[in-house]
Coordinates of C-alpha atoms in Angstrom, one line a residue:
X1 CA -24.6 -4.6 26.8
X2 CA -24.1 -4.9 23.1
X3 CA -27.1 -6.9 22.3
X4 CA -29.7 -4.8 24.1
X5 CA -27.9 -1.7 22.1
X6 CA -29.8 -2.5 18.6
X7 CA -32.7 -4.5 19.4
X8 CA -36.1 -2.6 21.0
X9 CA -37.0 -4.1 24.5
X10 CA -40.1 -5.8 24.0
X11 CA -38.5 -7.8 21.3
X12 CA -36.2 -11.4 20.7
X13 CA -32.6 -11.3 22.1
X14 CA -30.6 -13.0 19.8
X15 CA -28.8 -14.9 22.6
X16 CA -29.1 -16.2 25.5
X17 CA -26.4 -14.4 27.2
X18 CA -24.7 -13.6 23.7
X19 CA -21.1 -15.2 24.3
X20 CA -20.3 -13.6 27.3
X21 CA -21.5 -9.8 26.8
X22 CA -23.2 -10.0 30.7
X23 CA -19.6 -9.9 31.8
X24 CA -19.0 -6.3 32.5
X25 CA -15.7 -4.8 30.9
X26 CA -15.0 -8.1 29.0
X27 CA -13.9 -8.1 25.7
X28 CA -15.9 -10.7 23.2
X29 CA -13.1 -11.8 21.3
X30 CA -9.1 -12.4 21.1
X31 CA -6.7 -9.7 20.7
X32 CA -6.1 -10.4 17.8
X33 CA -9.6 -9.4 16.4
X34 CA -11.0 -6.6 19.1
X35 CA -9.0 -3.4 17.8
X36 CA -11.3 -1.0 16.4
X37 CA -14.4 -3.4 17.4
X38 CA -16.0 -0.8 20.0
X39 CA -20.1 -0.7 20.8
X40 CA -22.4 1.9 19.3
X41 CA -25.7 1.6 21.9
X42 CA -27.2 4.5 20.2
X43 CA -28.5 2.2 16.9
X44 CA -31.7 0.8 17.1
X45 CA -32.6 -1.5 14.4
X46 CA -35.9 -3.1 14.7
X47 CA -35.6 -6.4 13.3
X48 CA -33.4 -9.3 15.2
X49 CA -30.9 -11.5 13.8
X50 CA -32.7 -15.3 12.8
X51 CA -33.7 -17.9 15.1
X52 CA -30.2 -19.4 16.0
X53 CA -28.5 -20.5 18.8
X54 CA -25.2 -19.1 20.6
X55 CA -23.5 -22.4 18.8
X56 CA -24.7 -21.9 15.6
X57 CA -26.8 -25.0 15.2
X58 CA -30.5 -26.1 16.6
X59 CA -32.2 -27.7 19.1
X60 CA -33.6 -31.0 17.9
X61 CA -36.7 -30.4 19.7
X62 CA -37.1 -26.9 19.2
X63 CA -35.8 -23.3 18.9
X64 CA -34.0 -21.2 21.5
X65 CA -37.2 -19.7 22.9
X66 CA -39.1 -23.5 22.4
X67 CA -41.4 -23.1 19.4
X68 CA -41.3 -26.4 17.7
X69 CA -39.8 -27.1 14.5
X70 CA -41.4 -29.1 12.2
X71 CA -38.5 -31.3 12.2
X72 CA -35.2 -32.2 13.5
X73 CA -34.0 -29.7 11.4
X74 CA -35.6 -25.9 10.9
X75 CA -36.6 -24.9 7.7
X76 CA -35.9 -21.5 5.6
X77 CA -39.3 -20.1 7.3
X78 CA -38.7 -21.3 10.4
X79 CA -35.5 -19.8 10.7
X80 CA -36.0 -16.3 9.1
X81 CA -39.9 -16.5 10.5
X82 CA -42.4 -13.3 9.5
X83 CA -43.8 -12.4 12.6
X84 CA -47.1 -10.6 10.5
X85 CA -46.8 -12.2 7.0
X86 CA -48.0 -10.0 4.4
X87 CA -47.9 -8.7 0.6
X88 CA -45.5 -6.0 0.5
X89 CA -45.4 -2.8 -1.9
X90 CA -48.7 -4.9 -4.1
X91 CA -49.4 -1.8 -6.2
X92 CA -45.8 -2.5 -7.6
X93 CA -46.3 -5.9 -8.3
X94 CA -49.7 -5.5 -9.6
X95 CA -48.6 -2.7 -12.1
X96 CA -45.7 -5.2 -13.0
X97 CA -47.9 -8.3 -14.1
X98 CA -50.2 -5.2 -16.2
X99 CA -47.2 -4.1 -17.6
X100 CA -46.1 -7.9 -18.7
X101 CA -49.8 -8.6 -20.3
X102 CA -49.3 -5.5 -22.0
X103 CA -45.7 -7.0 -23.3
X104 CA -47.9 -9.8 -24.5
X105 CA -50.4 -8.4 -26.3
X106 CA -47.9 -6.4 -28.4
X107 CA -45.9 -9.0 -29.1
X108 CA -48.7 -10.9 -30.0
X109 CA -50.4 -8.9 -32.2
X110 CA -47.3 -7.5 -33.8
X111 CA -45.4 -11.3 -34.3
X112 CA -49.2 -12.5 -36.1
X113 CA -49.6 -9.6 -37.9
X114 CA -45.8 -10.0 -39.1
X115 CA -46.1 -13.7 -39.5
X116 CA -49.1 -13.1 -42.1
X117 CA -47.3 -10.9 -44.1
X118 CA -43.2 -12.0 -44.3
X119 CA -42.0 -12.7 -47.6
X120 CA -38.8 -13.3 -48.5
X121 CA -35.8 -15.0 -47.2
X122 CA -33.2 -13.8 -44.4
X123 CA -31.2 -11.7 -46.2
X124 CA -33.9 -10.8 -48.8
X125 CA -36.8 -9.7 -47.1
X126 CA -39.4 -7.8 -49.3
X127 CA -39.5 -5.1 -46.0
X128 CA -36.6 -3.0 -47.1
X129 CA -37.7 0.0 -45.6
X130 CA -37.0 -0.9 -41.8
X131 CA -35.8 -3.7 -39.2
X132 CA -36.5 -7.2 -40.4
X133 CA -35.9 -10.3 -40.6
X134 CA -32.2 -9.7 -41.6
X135 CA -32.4 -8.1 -38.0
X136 CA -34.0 -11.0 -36.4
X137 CA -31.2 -13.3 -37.2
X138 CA -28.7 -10.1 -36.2
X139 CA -30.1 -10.8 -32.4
X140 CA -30.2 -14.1 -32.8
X141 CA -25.9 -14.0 -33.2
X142 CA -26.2 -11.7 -30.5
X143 CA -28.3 -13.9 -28.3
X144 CA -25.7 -16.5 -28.5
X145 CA -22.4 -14.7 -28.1
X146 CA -24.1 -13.2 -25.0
X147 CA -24.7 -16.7 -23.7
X148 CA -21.2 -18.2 -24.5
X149 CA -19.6 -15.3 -22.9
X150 CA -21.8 -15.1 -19.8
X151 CA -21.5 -18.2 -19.4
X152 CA -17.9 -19.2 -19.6
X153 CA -17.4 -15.6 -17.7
X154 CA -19.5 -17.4 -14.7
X155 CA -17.3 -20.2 -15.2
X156 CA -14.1 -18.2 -15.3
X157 CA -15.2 -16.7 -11.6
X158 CA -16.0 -20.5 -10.2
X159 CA -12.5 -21.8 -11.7
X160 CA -9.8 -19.1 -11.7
X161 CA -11.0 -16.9 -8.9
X162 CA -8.1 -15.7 -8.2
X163 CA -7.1 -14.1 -12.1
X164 CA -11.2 -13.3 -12.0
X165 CA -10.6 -9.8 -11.0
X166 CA -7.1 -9.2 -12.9
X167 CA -9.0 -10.6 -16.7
X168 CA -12.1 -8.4 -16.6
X169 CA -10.2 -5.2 -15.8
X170 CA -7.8 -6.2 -18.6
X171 CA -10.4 -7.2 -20.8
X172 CA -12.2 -4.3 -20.2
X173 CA -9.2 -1.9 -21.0
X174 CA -8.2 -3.8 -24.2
X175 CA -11.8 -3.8 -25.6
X176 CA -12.5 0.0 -24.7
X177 CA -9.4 1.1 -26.6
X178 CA -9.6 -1.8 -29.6
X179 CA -13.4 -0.3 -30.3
X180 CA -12.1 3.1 -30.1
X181 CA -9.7 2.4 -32.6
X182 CA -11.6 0.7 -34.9
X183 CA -14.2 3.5 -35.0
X184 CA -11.8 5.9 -35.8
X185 CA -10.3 3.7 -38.2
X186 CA -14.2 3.9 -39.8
X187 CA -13.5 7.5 -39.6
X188 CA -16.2 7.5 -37.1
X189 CA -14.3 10.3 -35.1
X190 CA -16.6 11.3 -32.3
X191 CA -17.7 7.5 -31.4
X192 CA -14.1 6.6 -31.4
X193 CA -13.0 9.7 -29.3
X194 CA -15.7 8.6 -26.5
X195 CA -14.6 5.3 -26.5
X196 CA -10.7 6.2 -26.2
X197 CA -11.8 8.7 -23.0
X198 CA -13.7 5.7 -21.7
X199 CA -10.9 3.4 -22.1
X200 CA -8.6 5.8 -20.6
X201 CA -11.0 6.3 -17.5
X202 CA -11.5 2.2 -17.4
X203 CA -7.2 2.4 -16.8
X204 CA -7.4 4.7 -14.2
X205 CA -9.7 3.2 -12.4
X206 CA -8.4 -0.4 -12.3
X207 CA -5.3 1.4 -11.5
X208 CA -6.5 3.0 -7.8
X209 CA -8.1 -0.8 -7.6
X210 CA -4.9 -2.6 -7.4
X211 CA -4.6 -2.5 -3.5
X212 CA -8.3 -3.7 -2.9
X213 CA -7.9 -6.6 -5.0
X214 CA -6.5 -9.4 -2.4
X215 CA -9.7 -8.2 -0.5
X216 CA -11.6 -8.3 -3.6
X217 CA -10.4 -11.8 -4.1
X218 CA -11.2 -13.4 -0.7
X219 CA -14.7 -11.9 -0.9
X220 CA -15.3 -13.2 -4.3
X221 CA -13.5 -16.6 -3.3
X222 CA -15.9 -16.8 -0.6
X223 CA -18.7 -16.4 -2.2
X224 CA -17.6 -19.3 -4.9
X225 CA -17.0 -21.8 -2.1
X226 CA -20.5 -21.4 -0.3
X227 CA -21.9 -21.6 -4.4
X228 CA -19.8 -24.7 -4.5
X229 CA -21.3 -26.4 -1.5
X230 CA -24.8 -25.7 -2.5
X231 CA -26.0 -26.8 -6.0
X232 CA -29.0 -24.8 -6.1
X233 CA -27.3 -21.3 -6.7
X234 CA -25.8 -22.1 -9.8
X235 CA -29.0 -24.2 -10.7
X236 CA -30.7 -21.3 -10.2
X237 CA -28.3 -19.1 -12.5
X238 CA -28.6 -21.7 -14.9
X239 CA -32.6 -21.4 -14.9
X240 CA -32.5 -17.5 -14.7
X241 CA -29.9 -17.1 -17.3
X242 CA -32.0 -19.7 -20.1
X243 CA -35.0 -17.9 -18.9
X244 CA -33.0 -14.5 -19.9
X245 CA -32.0 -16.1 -23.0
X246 CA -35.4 -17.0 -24.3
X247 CA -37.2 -13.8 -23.1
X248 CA -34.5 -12.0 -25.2
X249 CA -35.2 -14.0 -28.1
X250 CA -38.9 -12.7 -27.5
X251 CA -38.1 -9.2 -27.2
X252 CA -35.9 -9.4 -30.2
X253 CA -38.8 -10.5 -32.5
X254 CA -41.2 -8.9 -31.4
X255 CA -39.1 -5.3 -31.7
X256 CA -38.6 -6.8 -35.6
X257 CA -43.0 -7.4 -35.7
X258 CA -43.6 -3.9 -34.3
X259 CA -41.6 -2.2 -36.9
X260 CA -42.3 -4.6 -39.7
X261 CA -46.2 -4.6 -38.6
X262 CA -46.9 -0.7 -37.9
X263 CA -44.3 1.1 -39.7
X264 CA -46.1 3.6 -42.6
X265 CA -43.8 2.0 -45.5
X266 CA -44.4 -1.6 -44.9
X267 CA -46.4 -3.8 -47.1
X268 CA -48.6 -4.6 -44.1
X269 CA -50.1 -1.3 -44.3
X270 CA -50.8 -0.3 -47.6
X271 CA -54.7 0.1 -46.5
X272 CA -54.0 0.2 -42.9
X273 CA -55.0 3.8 -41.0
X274 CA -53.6 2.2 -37.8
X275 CA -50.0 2.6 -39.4
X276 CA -47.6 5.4 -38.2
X277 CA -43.8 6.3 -37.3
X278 CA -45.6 7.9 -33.9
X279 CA -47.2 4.4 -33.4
X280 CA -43.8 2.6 -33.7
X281 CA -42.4 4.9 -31.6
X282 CA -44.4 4.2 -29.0
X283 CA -44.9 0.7 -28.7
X284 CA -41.1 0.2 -29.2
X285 CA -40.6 2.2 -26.2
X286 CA -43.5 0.3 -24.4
X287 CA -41.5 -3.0 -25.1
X288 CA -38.7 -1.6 -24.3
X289 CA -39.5 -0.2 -21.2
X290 CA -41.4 -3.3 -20.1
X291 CA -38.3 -6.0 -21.1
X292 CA -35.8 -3.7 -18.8
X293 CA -38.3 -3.9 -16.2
X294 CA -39.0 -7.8 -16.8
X295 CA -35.1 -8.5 -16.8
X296 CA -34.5 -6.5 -14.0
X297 CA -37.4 -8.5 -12.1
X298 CA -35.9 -11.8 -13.1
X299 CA -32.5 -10.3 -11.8
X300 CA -33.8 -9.1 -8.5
X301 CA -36.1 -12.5 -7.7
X302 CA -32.4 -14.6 -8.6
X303 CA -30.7 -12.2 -6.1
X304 CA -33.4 -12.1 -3.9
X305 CA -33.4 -16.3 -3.1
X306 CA -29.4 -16.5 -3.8
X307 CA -29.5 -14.2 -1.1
X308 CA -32.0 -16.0 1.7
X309 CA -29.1 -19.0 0.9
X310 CA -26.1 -17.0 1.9
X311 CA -27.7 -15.5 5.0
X312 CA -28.7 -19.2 5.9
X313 CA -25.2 -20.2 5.8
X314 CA -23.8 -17.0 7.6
X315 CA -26.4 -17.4 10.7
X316 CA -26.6 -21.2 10.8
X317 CA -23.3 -22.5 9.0
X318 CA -19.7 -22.6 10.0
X319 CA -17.3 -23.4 7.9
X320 CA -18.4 -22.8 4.2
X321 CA -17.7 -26.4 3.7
X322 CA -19.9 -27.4 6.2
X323 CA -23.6 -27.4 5.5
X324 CA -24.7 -29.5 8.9
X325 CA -27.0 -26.6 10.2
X326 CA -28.1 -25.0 7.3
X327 CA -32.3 -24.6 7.1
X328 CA -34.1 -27.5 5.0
X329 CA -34.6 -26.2 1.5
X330 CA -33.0 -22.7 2.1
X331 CA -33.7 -22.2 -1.8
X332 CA -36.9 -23.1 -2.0
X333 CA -37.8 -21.4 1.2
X334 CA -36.2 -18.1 -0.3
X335 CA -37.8 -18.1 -4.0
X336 CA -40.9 -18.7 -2.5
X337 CA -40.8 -15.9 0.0
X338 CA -39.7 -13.6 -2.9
X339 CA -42.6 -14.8 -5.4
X340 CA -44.9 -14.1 -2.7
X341 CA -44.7 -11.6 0.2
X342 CA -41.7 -10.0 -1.4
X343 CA -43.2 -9.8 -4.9
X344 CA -44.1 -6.5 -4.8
X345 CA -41.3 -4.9 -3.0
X346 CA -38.8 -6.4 -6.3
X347 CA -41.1 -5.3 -8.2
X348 CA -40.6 -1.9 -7.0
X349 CA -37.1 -2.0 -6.8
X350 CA -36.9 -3.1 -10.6
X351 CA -39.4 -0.7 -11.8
X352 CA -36.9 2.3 -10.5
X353 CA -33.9 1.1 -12.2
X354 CA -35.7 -0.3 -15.3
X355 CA -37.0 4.0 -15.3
X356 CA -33.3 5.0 -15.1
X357 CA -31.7 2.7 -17.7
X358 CA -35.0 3.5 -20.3
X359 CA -33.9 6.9 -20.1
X360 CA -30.0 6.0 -20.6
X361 CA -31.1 4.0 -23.4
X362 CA -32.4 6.6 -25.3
X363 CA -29.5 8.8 -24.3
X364 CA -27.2 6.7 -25.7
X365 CA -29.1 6.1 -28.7
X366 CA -29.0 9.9 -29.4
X367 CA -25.2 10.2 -28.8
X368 CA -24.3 7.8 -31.5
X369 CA -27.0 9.8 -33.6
X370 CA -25.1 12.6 -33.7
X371 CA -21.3 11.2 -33.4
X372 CA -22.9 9.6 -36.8
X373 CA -23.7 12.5 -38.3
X374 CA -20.7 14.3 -37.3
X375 CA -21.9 16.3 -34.5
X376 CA -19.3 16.2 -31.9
X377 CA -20.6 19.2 -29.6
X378 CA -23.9 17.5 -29.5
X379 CA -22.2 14.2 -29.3
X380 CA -19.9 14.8 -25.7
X381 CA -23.6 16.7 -24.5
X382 CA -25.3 13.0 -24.7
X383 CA -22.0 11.8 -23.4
X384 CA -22.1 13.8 -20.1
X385 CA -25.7 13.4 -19.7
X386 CA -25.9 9.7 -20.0
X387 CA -22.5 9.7 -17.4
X388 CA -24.8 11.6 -15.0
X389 CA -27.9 9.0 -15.6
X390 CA -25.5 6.0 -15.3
X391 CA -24.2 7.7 -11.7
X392 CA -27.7 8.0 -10.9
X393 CA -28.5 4.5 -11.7
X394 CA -25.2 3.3 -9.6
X395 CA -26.6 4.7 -6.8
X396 CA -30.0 3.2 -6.9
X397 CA -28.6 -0.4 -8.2
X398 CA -26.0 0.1 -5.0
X399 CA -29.5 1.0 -2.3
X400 CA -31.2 -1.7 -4.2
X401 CA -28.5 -4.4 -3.6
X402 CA -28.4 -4.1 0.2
X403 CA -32.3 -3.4 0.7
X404 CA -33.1 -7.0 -1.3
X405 CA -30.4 -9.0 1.0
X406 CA -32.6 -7.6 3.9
X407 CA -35.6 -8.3 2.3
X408 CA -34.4 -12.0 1.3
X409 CA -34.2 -12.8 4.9
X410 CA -36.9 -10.5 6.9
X411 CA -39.4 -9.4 4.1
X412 CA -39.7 -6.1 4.8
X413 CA -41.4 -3.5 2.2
X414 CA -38.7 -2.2 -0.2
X415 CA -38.4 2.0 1.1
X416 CA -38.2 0.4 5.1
X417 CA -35.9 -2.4 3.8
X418 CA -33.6 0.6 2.3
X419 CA -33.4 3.0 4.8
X420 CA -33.1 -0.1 7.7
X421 CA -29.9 -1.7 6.3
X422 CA -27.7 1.5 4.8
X423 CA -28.3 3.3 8.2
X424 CA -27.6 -0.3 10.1
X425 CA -24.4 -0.5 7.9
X426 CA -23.0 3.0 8.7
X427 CA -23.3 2.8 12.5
X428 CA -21.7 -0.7 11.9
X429 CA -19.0 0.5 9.8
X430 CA -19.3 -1.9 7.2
X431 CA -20.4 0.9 4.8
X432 CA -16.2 0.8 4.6
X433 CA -15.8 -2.4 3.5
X434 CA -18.3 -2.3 0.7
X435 CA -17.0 0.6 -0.8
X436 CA -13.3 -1.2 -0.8
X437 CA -14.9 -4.2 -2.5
X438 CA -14.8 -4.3 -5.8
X439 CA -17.2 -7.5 -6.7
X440 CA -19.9 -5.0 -7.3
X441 CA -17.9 -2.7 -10.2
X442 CA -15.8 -5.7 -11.3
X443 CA -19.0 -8.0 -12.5
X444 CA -20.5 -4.9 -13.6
X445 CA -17.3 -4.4 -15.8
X446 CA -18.0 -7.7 -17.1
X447 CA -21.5 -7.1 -18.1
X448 CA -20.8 -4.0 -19.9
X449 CA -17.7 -6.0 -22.0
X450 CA -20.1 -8.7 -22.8
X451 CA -22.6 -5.6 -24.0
X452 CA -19.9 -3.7 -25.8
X453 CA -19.6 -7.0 -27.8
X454 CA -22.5 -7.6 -28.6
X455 CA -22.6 -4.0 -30.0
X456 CA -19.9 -4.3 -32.2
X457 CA -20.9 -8.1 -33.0
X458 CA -24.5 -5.9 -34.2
X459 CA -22.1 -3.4 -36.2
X460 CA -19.8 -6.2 -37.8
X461 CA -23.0 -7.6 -39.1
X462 CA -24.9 -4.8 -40.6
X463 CA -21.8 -3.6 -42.2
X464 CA -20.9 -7.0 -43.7
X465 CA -24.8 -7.9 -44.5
X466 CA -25.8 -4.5 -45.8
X467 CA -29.3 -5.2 -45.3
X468 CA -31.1 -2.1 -47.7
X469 CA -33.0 -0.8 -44.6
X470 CA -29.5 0.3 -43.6
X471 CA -28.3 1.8 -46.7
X472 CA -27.8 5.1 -45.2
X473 CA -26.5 3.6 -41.9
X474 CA -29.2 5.5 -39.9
X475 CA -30.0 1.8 -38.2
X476 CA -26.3 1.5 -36.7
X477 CA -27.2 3.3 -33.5
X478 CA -30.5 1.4 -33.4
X479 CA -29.1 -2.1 -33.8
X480 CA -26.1 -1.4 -31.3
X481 CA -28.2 -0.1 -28.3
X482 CA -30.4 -2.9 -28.6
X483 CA -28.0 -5.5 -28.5
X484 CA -25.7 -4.1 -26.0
X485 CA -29.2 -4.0 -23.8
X486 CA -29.6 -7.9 -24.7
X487 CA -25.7 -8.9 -24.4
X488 CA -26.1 -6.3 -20.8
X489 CA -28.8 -8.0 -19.3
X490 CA -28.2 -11.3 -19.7
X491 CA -24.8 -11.2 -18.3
X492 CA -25.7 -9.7 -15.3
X493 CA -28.4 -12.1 -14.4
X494 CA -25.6 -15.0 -14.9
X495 CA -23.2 -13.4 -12.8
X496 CA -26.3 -12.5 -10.3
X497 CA -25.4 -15.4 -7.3
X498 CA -22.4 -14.1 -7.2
X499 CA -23.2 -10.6 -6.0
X500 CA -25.6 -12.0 -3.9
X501 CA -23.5 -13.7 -2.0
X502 CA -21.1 -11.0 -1.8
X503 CA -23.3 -8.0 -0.9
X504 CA -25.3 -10.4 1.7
X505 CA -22.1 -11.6 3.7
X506 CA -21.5 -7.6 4.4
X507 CA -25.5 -6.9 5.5
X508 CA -25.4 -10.2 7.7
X509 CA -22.1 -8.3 8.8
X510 CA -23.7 -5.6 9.7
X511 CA -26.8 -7.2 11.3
X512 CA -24.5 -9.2 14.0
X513 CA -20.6 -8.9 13.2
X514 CA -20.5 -11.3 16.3
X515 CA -21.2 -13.6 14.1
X516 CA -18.6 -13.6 11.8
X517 CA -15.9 -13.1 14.2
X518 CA -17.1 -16.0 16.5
X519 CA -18.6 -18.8 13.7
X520 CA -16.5 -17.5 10.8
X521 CA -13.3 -17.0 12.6
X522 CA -10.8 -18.3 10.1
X523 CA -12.6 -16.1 7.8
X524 CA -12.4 -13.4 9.6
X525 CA -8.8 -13.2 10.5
X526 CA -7.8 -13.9 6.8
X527 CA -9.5 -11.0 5.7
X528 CA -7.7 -8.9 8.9
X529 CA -4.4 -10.3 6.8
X530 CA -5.4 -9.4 3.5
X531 CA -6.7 -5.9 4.5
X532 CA -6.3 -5.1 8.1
X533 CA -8.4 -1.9 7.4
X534 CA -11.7 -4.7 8.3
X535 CA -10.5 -3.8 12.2
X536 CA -11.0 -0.6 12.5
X537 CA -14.3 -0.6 9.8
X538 CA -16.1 -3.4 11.5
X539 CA -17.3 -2.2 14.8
X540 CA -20.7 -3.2 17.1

């Protein structure tokens, strides 16, 4: 029988008879739906489904196997209950909160000792010799076009779902090829040569998209409708994206105070040992490294409780209208599991990628270095190593995406988490289905257009300002990585819920597809219509 194919003996069935599977040789759904749907008994996947019943509601008095809820109606633990509760992956999340007092005590220092010494207005600041306050307000502007576009780019998805997809690819394309054009109208060949390859790629590839995109679409719309129905995940964007705000106004000044504090040529240091280009170097990449981990954190712990929401609904909903079965404060239940025994394992997670982009960062920082200087050799050499970084970095965001939708729901330790759900998903097929969906590259599409941006929003301004620390234009590159990094980040923890939901419907999939065919039926046959390719990839 199907059920007692993935689970061990000794542990829960998730029926009680599992809508009809004792019936020898009978098939578990319509015809319309069982083509391609065949059992695979070899898979054995240690963790159950959640503590739901064969009609996807609850017992008043109890769950299936008796234990008694605390109420009429189960709660977010209850349902999605630890059997042996306990910090996962702590080293992680103890290295994490070192590395944020670490962030504070730089800032700190750097913001008092820069506070002590600023003279001069915005655009006249007596520090001439490096970033200043001319540069503070430069991220300012860039925190704020990164809002306004995250923002109305989240609000884009919840209204026009629909032309979602089609706008970002064409926004996309248009911006690759305007900023391509505009550099080498600056006679900034190399830069402008990179771009027009990247814009030409961006073509081709929302090109081969065009026949995903009805799938596309009925994932995303999906998503938007359980969103719709539950007013804590956009809350909870809201929150995570003003929290992303305000930590990048943070990490904006206090980059300004290191430089302006520790660089050799600043008036702060005319008697100061402690001042040197090898000590600027360093903290910046300290802060650096530590705000890619912090944002990534934030990012992962919004993911992580957007996802314990969408898997509530999956198990215990119908309908994504209907909310009558869904665990008591699903939300809270979730962020609290992922602040707590989870903490460490997103820690983890985050602390990977935030290695990988570090090291694109200064990869990219080096490319427009020597596209600057004329180097084009040297310039497509950084191009094709930071293309190989950024694959690198798609394939641990993609691991990472999955493994914290399982963690949301079962709090497993981040490597177990990993390898559990992608081997679950290839013996369920659903591996398939992901790579058809385009949710993932398409919001990623938009982050990196809000990024690009903010870059050329940095550019715009230096050139226009001409600040005198920038009189040879050796801060260009500077100024553009950084706020591409800010106008990055803080798009992608807007658009986080929406991924969520997307990349947790497909691991609920692959947990128990009976559940989508049988309590998501309408669902399920519109996304047979839309892309009947879901039969043959979707099998138990």
């Amino acid at each position: 029988m199907a059920s007692q194919g993935y689970y061990n003996e000794s542990q829960q069935q998730p029926y009680n008879g599992g809508y009809n599977q004792a019936q020898q040789g009978q098939q578990g759904y319509n015809g319309e739906y069982n083509q391609g749907y065949q059992q695979n008994p070899q898979a054995q996947y240690t963790q159950p489904p959640p503590n739901y019943n064969q009609n996807g509601g609850y017992s008043q008095n109890g769950g299936p196997q008796g234990q008694a809820f605390t109420s009429g109606k189960p709660t977010f633990d209850e349902t999605f209950k630890l059997d042996k509760p306990k910090y996962n992956d702590l080293w992680a999340g103890i290295l994490f909160i070192l590395t944020f007092l670490g962030f504070v005590a730089v800032s700190g220092i750097s913001i008092h000792g820069y506070a002590q010494n600023h003279t001069g207005g915005i655009y006249d600041d007596s520090n001439q010799f490096s970033i200043n306050s001319n540069t503070i307000i430069l991220f300012a502007f860039v925190l704020v076009v990164a809002f306004v576009l995250s923002w109305g780019y989240l609000l884009l998805a919840r209204l026009f779902t629909k032309q979602f997809i089609w706008a970002t690819g064409i926004l996309n394309i248009l911006m690759g090829f305007g900023t391509a054009f505009y550099y080498l109208y600056r006679k900034q060949y190399s830069a402008g040569i990179v771009f027009l390859i990247f814009a030409a790629f961006t073509v081709f590839c929302f090109i081969t998209w065009i026949p995903r995109i009805p799938f596309s679409v009925l994932m995303l719309q999906t998503s938007v409708d359980v969103a719709r129905n539950y007013g804590h995940v956009f809350l909870v964007s809201a929150i995570g994206g003003f929290i992303a705000l305000v930590f990048g106004a943070w990490y904006s000044v206090t980059l300004a105070a290191v430089y302006v504090r520790y660089a050799p040529d600043s008036t702060t240091c005319s008697n100061d040992n402690s001042c040197s280009y090898a000590r600027v170097i360093g903290l910046i990449a300290f802060i650096t490294f530590a705000a890619y981990w912090i944002s990534e954190w934030l990012k992962n712990t919004i993911y992580t409780t957007i996802a314990g929401v969408y898997g509530s609904w999956f198990f215990c909903g119908g309908k994504a209208s209907s909310n009558t079965t869904i665990p008591s404060g699903a939300t809270r239940g979730s962020f609290r599991r992922a602040i707590t025994y989870s903490f460490g394992s997103i820690s983890l997670g985050s602390l990977i990628v935030a290695i990988i982009n570090c090291v694109r960062q200064l990869i990219s920082v080096a490319q427009s270095q020597e596209a600057g200087q004329g180097n084009a050799a040297a310039a497509c050499a950084f191009c094709i190593l930071g293309c190989l970084v950024s694959i690198l970095q798609w394939v641990v965001e993609f691991i990472n995406r999955y493994a914290f939708s399982h963690i949301a729901l079962y709090g497993k330790p981040y490597i177990a988490a990993a390898k559990d759900t992608w081997t679950m998903m290839k013996n369920r097929g659903i591996d398939a289905l992901v790579n058809d969906c385009l949710i993932g590259p398409v919001l990623s599409m938009g982050s990196v257009f809000v990024g690009f941006t903010c870059a050329l929003l940095a550019f715009l301004y230096l050139e226009f300002t001409a600040p005198a620390y920038n009189s040879s234009g050796n801060y260009f590159p500077v100024a553009m990585a950084f706020s591409f990094l800010i106008g990055l980040q803080v798009c992608q923890i807007f658009m986080t819920p929406l991924g969520s939901g997307v990349d947790t419907f497909f691991v609920a999939s692959a947990w128990d597809p009976e559940v989508l065919m049988r309590q998501h039926g309408e669902l399920y046959a519109e996304m047979i219509r839309v892309y009947p390719k879901v039969q043959q990839s979707i099998h138990a």
